[in-house]
Coordinates of C-alpha atoms in Angstrom, one line a residue:
Chain A
M1 CA 27.8 -107.5 127.2
I2 CA 24.5 -106.8 125.5
Q3 CA 21.0 -105.6 126.6
L4 CA 18.2 -107.8 125.4
K5 CA 14.7 -109.0 126.2
V6 CA 14.7 -112.7 126.9
K7 CA 12.0 -115.3 127.5
I8 CA 11.4 -117.0 130.8
L9 CA 11.4 -120.7 130.3
Y10 CA 10.6 -121.5 133.9
N11 CA 10.8 -119.7 137.3
R12 CA 10.1 -122.2 140.1
R13 CA 10.5 -122.5 143.8
E14 CA 13.3 -125.0 144.6
K15 CA 12.8 -125.1 148.4
E16 CA 12.4 -122.6 151.2
D17 CA 12.9 -119.1 149.8
Y18 CA 15.1 -120.3 146.9
Y19 CA 14.0 -120.1 143.3
H20 CA 15.4 -121.3 140.0
L21 CA 15.0 -119.1 137.0
S22 CA 15.7 -120.3 133.5
L23 CA 16.0 -117.9 130.6
L24 CA 16.2 -118.5 126.8
A25 CA 19.3 -116.4 126.1
P26 CA 21.7 -118.3 123.7
K27 CA 24.0 -115.3 123.1
V28 CA 24.6 -114.5 126.7
A29 CA 24.8 -118.2 127.6
R30 CA 27.5 -118.8 125.0
E31 CA 29.6 -115.8 126.1
A32 CA 29.1 -116.3 129.9
L33 CA 32.0 -117.3 132.1
P34 CA 31.8 -118.7 135.7
G35 CA 31.6 -115.9 138.2
Q36 CA 30.0 -113.4 135.8
F37 CA 26.6 -111.9 136.4
V38 CA 23.6 -110.5 134.6
N39 CA 21.6 -107.4 135.6
I40 CA 17.8 -107.8 135.5
W41 CA 15.3 -105.0 135.1
L42 CA 12.1 -105.5 137.0
G43 CA 10.7 -102.3 135.7
R44 CA 9.1 -101.0 138.8
E45 CA 9.8 -97.5 140.2
D46 CA 8.1 -98.4 143.4
G47 CA 10.4 -100.8 145.1
A48 CA 12.6 -102.2 142.4
F49 CA 13.8 -99.1 140.6
L50 CA 17.4 -100.1 139.7
R51 CA 18.3 -103.3 138.0
R52 CA 19.2 -106.3 140.2
P53 CA 22.5 -108.2 139.7
F54 CA 22.4 -112.0 139.8
S55 CA 25.4 -114.3 139.4
I56 CA 25.0 -116.9 136.6
H57 CA 24.2 -120.3 138.1
R58 CA 24.5 -122.4 134.9
A59 CA 24.9 -121.6 131.2
K60 CA 24.3 -124.4 128.8
E61 CA 22.3 -125.3 125.7
G62 CA 21.2 -121.7 125.1
Q63 CA 19.8 -121.3 128.6
L64 CA 20.9 -119.0 131.3
H65 CA 20.1 -120.2 134.8
I66 CA 19.8 -118.0 137.9
L67 CA 19.5 -119.4 141.4
Y68 CA 18.2 -116.8 143.8
K69 CA 16.9 -116.3 147.3
V70 CA 13.9 -114.0 148.0
V71 CA 15.4 -111.4 150.3
G72 CA 13.6 -108.2 149.4
R73 CA 11.2 -106.4 147.1
G74 CA 13.3 -107.0 143.9
T75 CA 13.7 -110.8 144.4
E76 CA 10.0 -111.0 145.5
L77 CA 8.9 -109.3 142.3
L78 CA 11.2 -111.6 140.3
S79 CA 9.7 -114.7 142.0
Q80 CA 6.3 -113.6 140.7
R81 CA 7.4 -113.6 137.0
K82 CA 6.0 -116.4 135.0
A83 CA 7.2 -118.7 132.2
G84 CA 6.5 -117.2 128.8
E85 CA 7.0 -113.6 130.0
T86 CA 10.1 -111.6 129.0
L87 CA 12.8 -110.0 131.1
D88 CA 15.1 -107.2 130.1
I89 CA 18.7 -108.3 131.0
I90 CA 22.2 -106.9 130.5
G91 CA 25.1 -109.4 130.5
P92 CA 27.3 -111.2 130.9
L93 CA 29.0 -108.6 133.1
G94 CA 32.1 -108.5 135.3
H95 CA 35.3 -110.4 135.7
G96 CA 34.7 -114.1 136.7
F97 CA 36.9 -116.8 138.2
D98 CA 40.3 -117.5 136.6
Y99 CA 40.1 -121.3 136.6
Q100 CA 42.5 -122.0 133.8
L101 CA 45.3 -123.0 136.2
S102 CA 43.1 -125.5 137.9
A103 CA 42.1 -126.8 134.6
T104 CA 45.6 -127.4 133.3
N105 CA 47.6 -128.4 136.3
Y106 CA 47.2 -131.4 138.5
Q107 CA 45.9 -129.5 141.4
L108 CA 42.8 -129.8 143.5
P109 CA 40.2 -127.0 143.1
I110 CA 38.3 -126.3 146.3
L111 CA 35.0 -124.5 146.0
V112 CA 33.5 -123.0 149.1
G113 CA 29.9 -121.6 149.1
G114 CA 27.9 -120.1 151.9
G115 CA 24.1 -120.0 151.6
I116 CA 23.0 -118.7 148.2
G117 CA 26.7 -118.2 147.5
V118 CA 26.8 -121.6 145.9
A119 CA 24.9 -120.2 142.9
P120 CA 28.0 -119.2 140.7
L121 CA 30.1 -122.1 142.0
T122 CA 27.9 -124.7 140.1
F123 CA 28.7 -122.9 136.9
L124 CA 32.4 -123.1 137.8
A125 CA 32.1 -126.8 138.6
E126 CA 30.4 -127.4 135.3
R127 CA 33.3 -125.8 133.4
L128 CA 35.9 -127.6 135.6
A129 CA 34.2 -130.9 134.9
C130 CA 34.7 -130.3 131.2
C131 CA 38.4 -129.5 131.3
L132 CA 40.0 -131.3 134.3
R133 CA 42.2 -134.1 133.0
P134 CA 40.3 -137.3 133.5
A135 CA 43.5 -139.3 133.8
A136 CA 44.5 -137.3 136.8
R137 CA 41.2 -138.3 138.6
I138 CA 41.0 -135.0 140.3
K139 CA 37.5 -134.4 141.8
P140 CA 37.0 -130.8 142.8
L141 CA 36.1 -130.5 146.5
V142 CA 33.0 -128.5 147.3
L143 CA 32.2 -127.3 150.8
I144 CA 28.7 -126.0 151.2
G145 CA 27.6 -124.1 154.3
A146 CA 24.1 -123.2 155.4
K147 CA 22.0 -122.7 158.5
N148 CA 20.5 -126.1 158.4
K149 CA 20.0 -129.2 156.2
K150 CA 17.0 -127.7 154.4
Q151 CA 19.0 -124.8 153.2
I152 CA 21.9 -126.8 151.7
L153 CA 21.8 -126.0 148.0
C154 CA 23.0 -127.8 144.9
A155 CA 24.7 -130.8 146.7
Q156 CA 23.3 -133.2 144.1
E157 CA 24.2 -131.0 141.2
F158 CA 27.8 -130.8 142.4
R159 CA 28.0 -134.6 142.8
A160 CA 26.5 -135.1 139.3
L161 CA 29.3 -132.9 138.0
G162 CA 31.9 -135.2 139.5
C163 CA 32.7 -133.2 142.7
Q164 CA 33.2 -134.5 146.2
V165 CA 30.8 -132.6 148.5
K166 CA 31.0 -131.9 152.2
T167 CA 28.5 -129.8 154.1
A168 CA 28.5 -127.7 157.2
T169 CA 25.4 -126.5 159.0
D170 CA 25.0 -124.2 162.0
D171 CA 22.7 -126.8 163.8
G172 CA 24.6 -129.9 162.7
S173 CA 21.6 -131.2 160.8
S174 CA 23.8 -132.0 157.8
G175 CA 27.5 -132.8 157.8
F176 CA 29.9 -130.8 160.0
K177 CA 28.4 -128.8 162.8
G178 CA 29.6 -125.2 162.6
R179 CA 30.5 -122.7 159.9
V180 CA 31.8 -123.7 156.5
T181 CA 35.0 -121.8 157.3
D182 CA 35.4 -123.9 160.4
L183 CA 35.0 -127.1 158.3
F184 CA 37.6 -125.7 155.9
S185 CA 40.1 -125.0 158.7
Y186 CA 39.5 -128.4 160.2
L187 CA 40.2 -130.1 156.8
L188 CA 43.3 -128.1 156.3
S189 CA 44.6 -129.0 159.8
T190 CA 43.9 -132.7 159.4
F191 CA 44.3 -134.6 156.2
L192 CA 43.6 -132.3 153.2
N193 CA 46.5 -132.0 150.9
Y194 CA 46.1 -128.4 149.8
K195 CA 49.4 -127.9 148.2
L196 CA 48.9 -126.3 144.7
S197 CA 45.2 -125.9 145.5
T198 CA 43.2 -122.8 144.6
I199 CA 40.1 -121.8 146.6
Y200 CA 37.0 -120.4 144.8
A201 CA 34.5 -118.9 147.1
C202 CA 31.2 -117.0 147.3
G203 CA 29.1 -116.2 150.3
P204 CA 28.3 -113.6 152.9
R205 CA 31.0 -111.0 153.5
P206 CA 32.0 -112.3 157.1
M207 CA 32.5 -115.8 155.6
L208 CA 34.7 -114.5 152.9
K209 CA 36.7 -112.4 155.3
E210 CA 37.3 -115.4 157.5
L211 CA 38.2 -117.6 154.5
A212 CA 40.7 -114.9 153.3
S213 CA 42.3 -115.0 156.7
V214 CA 42.6 -118.8 156.8
C215 CA 43.9 -118.9 153.2
G216 CA 46.4 -116.2 154.1
K217 CA 47.7 -118.2 157.0
Y218 CA 48.2 -121.4 154.9
N219 CA 49.3 -119.4 151.9
I220 CA 46.7 -120.8 149.6
P221 CA 45.5 -118.6 146.7
A222 CA 41.9 -117.8 146.9
Q223 CA 39.4 -116.1 144.5
I224 CA 36.3 -114.7 146.1
S225 CA 33.2 -113.3 144.6
L226 CA 32.1 -110.0 146.4
E227 CA 28.9 -108.0 146.5
E228 CA 28.4 -104.3 146.9
H229 CA 25.3 -102.2 146.2
M230 CA 25.2 -101.6 142.5
A231 CA 23.4 -98.9 140.6
C232 CA 24.3 -99.6 137.0
G233 CA 26.5 -102.7 136.7
I234 CA 28.2 -101.4 133.6
N235 CA 31.0 -99.3 135.1
A236 CA 29.3 -96.0 134.7
C237 CA 28.2 -94.9 138.1
L238 CA 31.3 -95.9 140.1
G239 CA 29.1 -96.9 143.0
C240 CA 30.0 -100.5 143.7
V241 CA 33.5 -100.1 144.9
V242 CA 35.5 -102.2 147.3
E243 CA 38.8 -101.2 148.9
T244 CA 41.8 -103.1 147.5
K245 CA 45.5 -102.7 147.9
N246 CA 45.5 -100.7 144.7
G247 CA 42.7 -98.3 145.8
Y248 CA 39.0 -98.7 145.0
S249 CA 38.0 -101.3 142.5
R250 CA 34.5 -101.7 141.0
V251 CA 32.7 -105.0 141.8
C252 CA 30.9 -104.7 138.4
K253 CA 34.1 -104.3 136.4
E254 CA 37.3 -105.5 138.1
G255 CA 35.1 -107.9 140.1
P256 CA 32.9 -109.5 141.3
V257 CA 35.7 -112.0 141.6
F258 CA 38.8 -110.7 143.3
A259 CA 42.0 -112.3 144.7
A260 CA 41.3 -112.6 148.4
D261 CA 44.7 -111.1 149.4
D262 CA 44.0 -108.0 147.3
I263 CA 41.1 -107.0 149.4
I264 CA 41.4 -104.7 152.4
W265 CA 38.9 -106.1 154.9
R266 CA 37.3 -103.9 157.5
Chain B
M1 CA 7.6 -83.3 107.4
K2 CA 11.0 -83.7 109.0
P3 CA 10.8 -82.0 112.4
N4 CA 13.7 -79.8 113.4
L5 CA 15.2 -81.0 116.8
S6 CA 18.2 -78.6 116.8
V7 CA 18.8 -76.2 119.6
S8 CA 21.5 -73.8 120.6
I9 CA 23.3 -73.4 124.0
G10 CA 25.0 -70.1 123.5
R11 CA 27.2 -70.6 120.4
L12 CA 27.0 -74.4 120.7
K13 CA 24.6 -75.8 118.2
L14 CA 23.2 -79.2 119.1
K15 CA 21.4 -81.4 116.6
N16 CA 18.9 -82.5 119.2
P17 CA 18.2 -81.4 122.8
V18 CA 19.0 -84.7 124.5
L19 CA 22.2 -84.9 126.6
V20 CA 23.5 -87.3 129.2
S21 CA 24.2 -86.0 132.7
S22 CA 27.6 -85.8 134.3
G23 CA 28.5 -88.8 136.4
T24 CA 26.0 -91.1 134.8
F25 CA 27.7 -91.9 131.5
G26 CA 31.4 -92.5 132.5
Y27 CA 33.5 -91.2 129.7
G28 CA 31.2 -92.6 127.1
R29 CA 33.0 -95.9 126.3
E30 CA 30.8 -98.0 128.5
F31 CA 27.7 -97.0 126.6
A32 CA 29.1 -97.5 123.0
E33 CA 27.9 -101.1 123.2
F34 CA 24.3 -100.1 123.9
L35 CA 23.7 -97.2 121.6
D36 CA 25.1 -95.1 118.7
L37 CA 26.7 -92.2 120.6
R38 CA 26.6 -90.1 117.5
E39 CA 22.9 -89.8 117.9
L40 CA 23.2 -87.9 121.2
G41 CA 22.8 -84.1 121.5
A42 CA 25.9 -84.1 123.6
I43 CA 27.8 -86.1 126.2
V44 CA 28.6 -84.4 129.6
T45 CA 31.6 -86.1 131.2
K46 CA 32.0 -87.3 134.7
T47 CA 33.3 -84.3 136.6
I48 CA 37.0 -83.7 136.4
T49 CA 39.1 -82.0 139.1
L50 CA 42.7 -80.7 139.0
R51 CA 44.1 -83.6 141.0
P52 CA 43.0 -87.2 140.9
R53 CA 40.4 -88.1 143.5
Q54 CA 39.8 -91.6 144.8
G55 CA 36.2 -90.8 145.9
N56 CA 34.2 -91.7 149.0
P57 CA 34.3 -95.1 150.8
P58 CA 31.6 -97.7 150.1
P59 CA 28.7 -98.1 150.3
R60 CA 28.3 -95.3 147.8
T61 CA 24.8 -95.9 146.6
C62 CA 21.4 -97.1 147.7
E63 CA 18.0 -97.4 146.2
T64 CA 15.1 -95.3 147.5
P65 CA 11.4 -95.0 146.5
A66 CA 11.5 -94.1 142.8
G67 CA 15.1 -93.1 143.0
M68 CA 18.5 -93.6 144.5
L69 CA 21.1 -91.9 146.7
N70 CA 24.7 -91.6 145.6
S71 CA 27.8 -90.3 147.2
I72 CA 30.6 -91.1 144.8
G73 CA 32.7 -88.2 145.9
L74 CA 33.8 -87.1 142.4
E75 CA 36.1 -90.1 141.8
N76 CA 38.2 -89.1 138.7
P77 CA 41.7 -89.5 137.4
G78 CA 42.4 -85.7 137.5
I79 CA 42.7 -83.3 134.5
E80 CA 46.1 -84.4 133.2
V81 CA 45.2 -88.1 132.9
F82 CA 41.8 -87.3 131.7
I83 CA 43.1 -85.2 128.8
E84 CA 45.8 -87.8 127.9
K85 CA 43.9 -91.0 128.4
N86 CA 40.1 -90.6 128.4
L87 CA 39.4 -87.5 126.3
P88 CA 40.9 -88.7 122.9
S89 CA 38.7 -91.8 122.7
L90 CA 35.7 -89.8 123.9
L91 CA 36.2 -87.2 121.2
K92 CA 36.3 -89.9 118.5
M93 CA 32.9 -91.2 119.5
G94 CA 31.2 -88.5 117.4
A95 CA 29.0 -86.7 119.9
P96 CA 29.8 -83.2 121.0
V97 CA 31.7 -83.4 124.3
I98 CA 31.0 -81.1 127.3
V99 CA 33.5 -81.4 130.1
S100 CA 32.2 -81.1 133.6
I101 CA 34.8 -79.5 136.0
S102 CA 34.9 -78.8 139.7
A103 CA 37.1 -77.2 142.2
E104 CA 37.8 -79.3 145.3
S105 CA 38.5 -76.6 147.9
D106 CA 39.9 -73.5 146.2
P107 CA 37.6 -71.9 143.6
T108 CA 40.7 -70.7 141.7
E109 CA 41.1 -74.3 140.6
F110 CA 38.2 -73.6 138.1
A111 CA 40.5 -71.1 136.3
A112 CA 43.3 -73.6 135.9
L113 CA 40.9 -76.3 134.7
A114 CA 39.3 -73.9 132.2
K115 CA 42.6 -72.8 130.9
K116 CA 43.8 -76.4 130.2
L117 CA 40.5 -77.3 128.4
D118 CA 40.3 -74.1 126.5
R119 CA 43.1 -75.2 124.2
I120 CA 41.4 -78.4 123.2
A121 CA 39.3 -77.8 120.1
G122 CA 37.1 -81.0 120.5
V123 CA 35.8 -79.8 123.8
K124 CA 32.6 -78.0 122.9
A125 CA 31.6 -76.5 126.2
L126 CA 32.4 -76.5 129.9
E127 CA 29.9 -77.4 132.7
L128 CA 30.8 -75.9 136.0
N129 CA 29.8 -78.3 138.7
I130 CA 29.5 -75.9 141.7
S131 CA 26.7 -78.1 143.2
C132 CA 28.1 -81.5 144.1
P133 CA 26.6 -82.3 147.5
N134 CA 29.2 -85.0 148.3
L135 CA 32.3 -83.0 149.0
K136 CA 33.5 -82.3 152.6
R137 CA 32.4 -78.7 152.9
T138 CA 29.6 -77.1 154.8
K139 CA 28.4 -74.9 152.0
L140 CA 28.3 -75.3 148.2
I141 CA 29.4 -72.6 145.9
A142 CA 25.9 -72.9 144.3
Q143 CA 24.4 -72.0 147.6
D144 CA 25.7 -68.5 147.5
A145 CA 25.0 -66.0 144.8
A146 CA 28.2 -64.0 145.2
E147 CA 30.4 -67.1 145.2
S148 CA 28.6 -68.5 142.2
F149 CA 29.2 -65.2 140.4
Q150 CA 32.9 -65.3 141.3
A151 CA 33.3 -68.9 140.1
V152 CA 31.7 -68.3 136.7
K153 CA 33.6 -65.1 136.3
L154 CA 36.9 -66.9 136.9
V155 CA 36.1 -69.4 134.2
R156 CA 34.8 -66.7 131.8
R157 CA 38.2 -65.0 132.0
N158 CA 39.9 -68.1 131.0
T159 CA 37.9 -69.5 128.2
D160 CA 35.8 -68.5 125.2
K161 CA 34.0 -71.8 125.2
P162 CA 30.3 -71.8 126.1
I163 CA 29.9 -72.1 129.9
I164 CA 27.1 -74.1 131.5
T165 CA 26.7 -73.5 135.2
K166 CA 25.2 -76.5 137.1
L167 CA 22.9 -75.4 139.9
S168 CA 22.0 -77.0 143.2
P169 CA 18.3 -77.5 144.2
N170 CA 19.4 -77.3 147.8
V171 CA 18.7 -73.6 148.0
T172 CA 15.9 -71.3 149.0
D173 CA 15.7 -69.4 145.8
I174 CA 17.3 -71.1 142.8
S175 CA 16.5 -68.2 140.5
A176 CA 18.8 -65.8 142.4
I177 CA 21.7 -68.2 141.8
A178 CA 20.7 -68.6 138.1
L179 CA 20.7 -64.8 137.7
S180 CA 24.1 -64.4 139.2
A181 CA 25.5 -67.1 136.9
Q182 CA 23.9 -65.2 133.9
K183 CA 25.3 -61.9 135.1
A184 CA 28.8 -63.4 135.4
G185 CA 28.7 -64.5 131.8
S186 CA 27.4 -68.0 131.9
D187 CA 26.0 -69.1 128.5
A188 CA 23.5 -71.5 130.1
V189 CA 22.5 -73.1 133.4
S190 CA 21.8 -76.7 134.0
L191 CA 19.4 -77.7 136.8
V192 CA 19.1 -79.6 139.0
N193 CA 21.9 -81.4 140.6
T194 CA 20.9 -84.0 143.2
F195 CA 18.9 -83.2 146.4
L196 CA 20.7 -83.8 149.6
G197 CA 19.1 -86.8 151.2
M198 CA 19.7 -89.6 153.7
G199 CA 18.7 -93.2 154.1
I200 CA 19.0 -95.3 157.3
D201 CA 19.3 -99.1 157.8
V202 CA 17.0 -99.4 160.8
E203 CA 18.3 -102.9 161.8
K204 CA 21.9 -101.7 162.0
R205 CA 20.9 -98.1 162.8
M206 CA 23.5 -97.1 160.3
P207 CA 23.4 -94.7 157.3
R208 CA 22.9 -96.6 154.1
V209 CA 25.6 -94.6 152.4
S210 CA 29.0 -94.2 154.1
T211 CA 29.0 -90.3 154.0
V212 CA 25.6 -90.3 155.9
T213 CA 24.1 -87.7 153.5
A214 CA 24.1 -88.2 149.8
G215 CA 22.5 -86.9 146.6
L216 CA 19.0 -88.0 145.7
S217 CA 18.1 -88.5 142.0
G218 CA 15.5 -90.3 139.9
P219 CA 11.8 -89.8 139.3
A220 CA 11.3 -89.0 143.0
I221 CA 12.8 -85.5 142.4
R222 CA 11.2 -84.8 139.1
P223 CA 8.2 -82.7 140.1
I224 CA 10.5 -80.4 142.2
A225 CA 13.0 -80.2 139.3
V226 CA 10.3 -79.3 136.8
R227 CA 9.0 -76.6 139.1
M228 CA 12.6 -75.1 139.5
V229 CA 13.1 -75.1 135.8
W230 CA 9.7 -73.3 135.4
E231 CA 10.7 -70.7 138.1
V232 CA 14.1 -70.0 136.6
Y233 CA 12.7 -69.8 133.1
Q234 CA 10.6 -66.7 134.2
K235 CA 13.7 -64.9 135.5
I236 CA 16.6 -65.5 133.1
N237 CA 17.2 -65.2 129.4
I238 CA 20.0 -67.7 128.9
P239 CA 19.1 -71.3 128.0
I240 CA 18.3 -73.9 130.6
I241 CA 19.3 -77.5 130.5
G242 CA 16.7 -79.3 132.5
M243 CA 17.2 -82.6 134.4
G244 CA 16.0 -84.5 137.4
G245 CA 14.4 -88.0 137.0
I246 CA 13.9 -88.0 133.2
M247 CA 13.0 -91.6 132.4
D248 CA 11.1 -91.3 129.1
L249 CA 9.6 -89.1 126.4
S250 CA 6.9 -87.6 128.6
S251 CA 9.2 -86.7 131.4
A252 CA 11.7 -85.1 129.0
L253 CA 8.8 -83.1 127.4
E254 CA 7.7 -81.8 130.9
F255 CA 11.1 -80.0 131.2
I256 CA 11.0 -78.6 127.7
I257 CA 7.5 -77.3 128.1
A258 CA 8.4 -75.8 131.5
G259 CA 11.2 -73.8 129.8
A260 CA 14.2 -76.1 129.2
T261 CA 16.0 -75.6 125.9
A262 CA 17.6 -79.0 126.3
V263 CA 17.2 -82.0 128.7
S264 CA 19.7 -84.3 130.3
V265 CA 19.2 -87.9 131.2
G266 CA 21.0 -89.2 134.3
T267 CA 19.9 -92.0 136.5
A268 CA 17.9 -93.6 133.7
N269 CA 21.2 -94.4 131.9
F270 CA 21.9 -96.9 134.7
I271 CA 18.7 -98.8 134.2
N272 CA 18.1 -98.5 130.5
P273 CA 21.3 -97.4 128.7
A274 CA 19.3 -96.6 125.6
T275 CA 16.9 -94.2 127.2
T276 CA 18.3 -91.2 125.4
I277 CA 17.8 -92.8 122.0
E278 CA 14.2 -93.7 122.8
I279 CA 13.6 -90.1 123.9
I280 CA 15.1 -88.6 120.7
R281 CA 12.9 -90.9 118.6
G282 CA 9.9 -90.0 120.7
L283 CA 10.5 -86.3 120.4
K284 CA 10.4 -86.6 116.6
Q285 CA 7.2 -88.5 116.7
Y286 CA 5.7 -86.1 119.2
L287 CA 6.4 -83.1 116.9
I288 CA 5.0 -84.9 113.8
R289 CA 1.9 -85.9 115.7
N290 CA 1.3 -82.3 116.9
K291 CA 2.3 -80.7 113.6
I292 CA 5.1 -78.7 115.2
K293 CA 8.0 -77.9 112.9
E294 CA 10.7 -77.0 115.4
I295 CA 11.3 -78.2 118.9
R296 CA 12.3 -74.6 119.8
S297 CA 8.7 -73.6 119.7
L298 CA 7.9 -76.0 122.5
I299 CA 10.3 -74.4 124.9
G300 CA 8.4 -72.8 127.8
S301 CA 5.2 -73.4 125.9
L302 CA 3.2 -74.2 129.1
H303 CA -0.4 -72.9 129.0
V304 CA -1.3 -71.4 132.3
Q305 CA -4.9 -70.5 132.9
G306 CA -5.9 -67.2 134.2

């Protein structure tokens, strides 16, 4: 991990409240692994005092991409930053997805993203696309959940990376009508051959909790990316803990990606 | 002119007056990637207790206007593991190490902790955390002059190392507590620990930190902390380590001019891990610019009219 000032290449609105930020950060982009995050300093005592952690959306050709949703003061300030300006970032941070097994065995990786939770999964799909054995013709399965069709993110990007994509929306405006975890359960109970599969997921806490319970029932290993309020992101404050079977673990250090069955859900 | 930044905390000589506050710097290792730790005046460790503590349930922190609330609950591996696993690497990092200690329920734990650390030559001083607001007790030791006196006395009997007593701002008269620490043999006082505060998520109508109340830090508390340092400076004759929302050179100088011999950077480490180094460089330039030879002559140099 390093602290450095990087240049904004672009920072544009994708759709709705979703923005795509691209940073010129060759060193961080080279080191970054799927599931890791960067901590961005917005430099404002009034409303964005602490750094804001963002998972890495893509890292290639010296560029670091962040896909984010404007949800509060910090992301609002970030959305106002312009190309050519600099940002102070620390990264890459945390423990990401362990995807080596999916990369070397003939097994189907299943990626499940809810809302803005798809952001780090694109990076994972990118790396899987590089290392899955072409002869095995394994196409990672990506399940994307959102409120409605307009909020479905990255479907095209995943397809371009050679994934099969299925969507679930609360109102049925795209794909399966219902929650993405319901779509997942439905697929498991019908035709999906999930033997030897690994689930990689990111999304809201209730979604991940439900997913962990389904995976537990079918005995499928799942890796999930968690959030907790973070003050430092560098394992100094001990603030961002989650309860695991081995006591408290830090989201910024042992996480953000955890084995779903290690987490004690409340 | 090469300005002299060195200061003394009792018998402890520091090459510059910039420390890092307990609980904001881990055990040093995390920051080695961001700065040269040898440049620091001293490192104050995360507080150590006799037994391991797993800390409070999440959420443990939240952001507030110009600050943050925390309720970590003194998560630490306990003194034995600390001495065996964390301390050796910390001592090799080249900055003087001050170990912060706290009793959990029985003040006599301070004596046991002091005794164990007294034997370790690399430990340059002990900071007595009698002011953590996130333990399950109704009253802090630092909220009672007699109890503060007793705690310092207990440690004094068990170590010759310099003692720094960390005071709570959650009191009516902080000078009274500072005086009893001085009377009991404390070599210095550090102030202030965090202010007891609270934040509420109005949609959920739930506290934003699991323990409901938590410690407030950051620039939001700085003016009150500076005022407390100024007040205590009038009353005691042992050195003060000033802290509370120091983010940069000018905020560090405020504390020194108000009467602090040294300053300690806390919350700012979370945001800019190199804050301390920037302050140390800034202090040198400030002294040169103002033709001041020694930082010591700045301590308590506030000009008050009338």
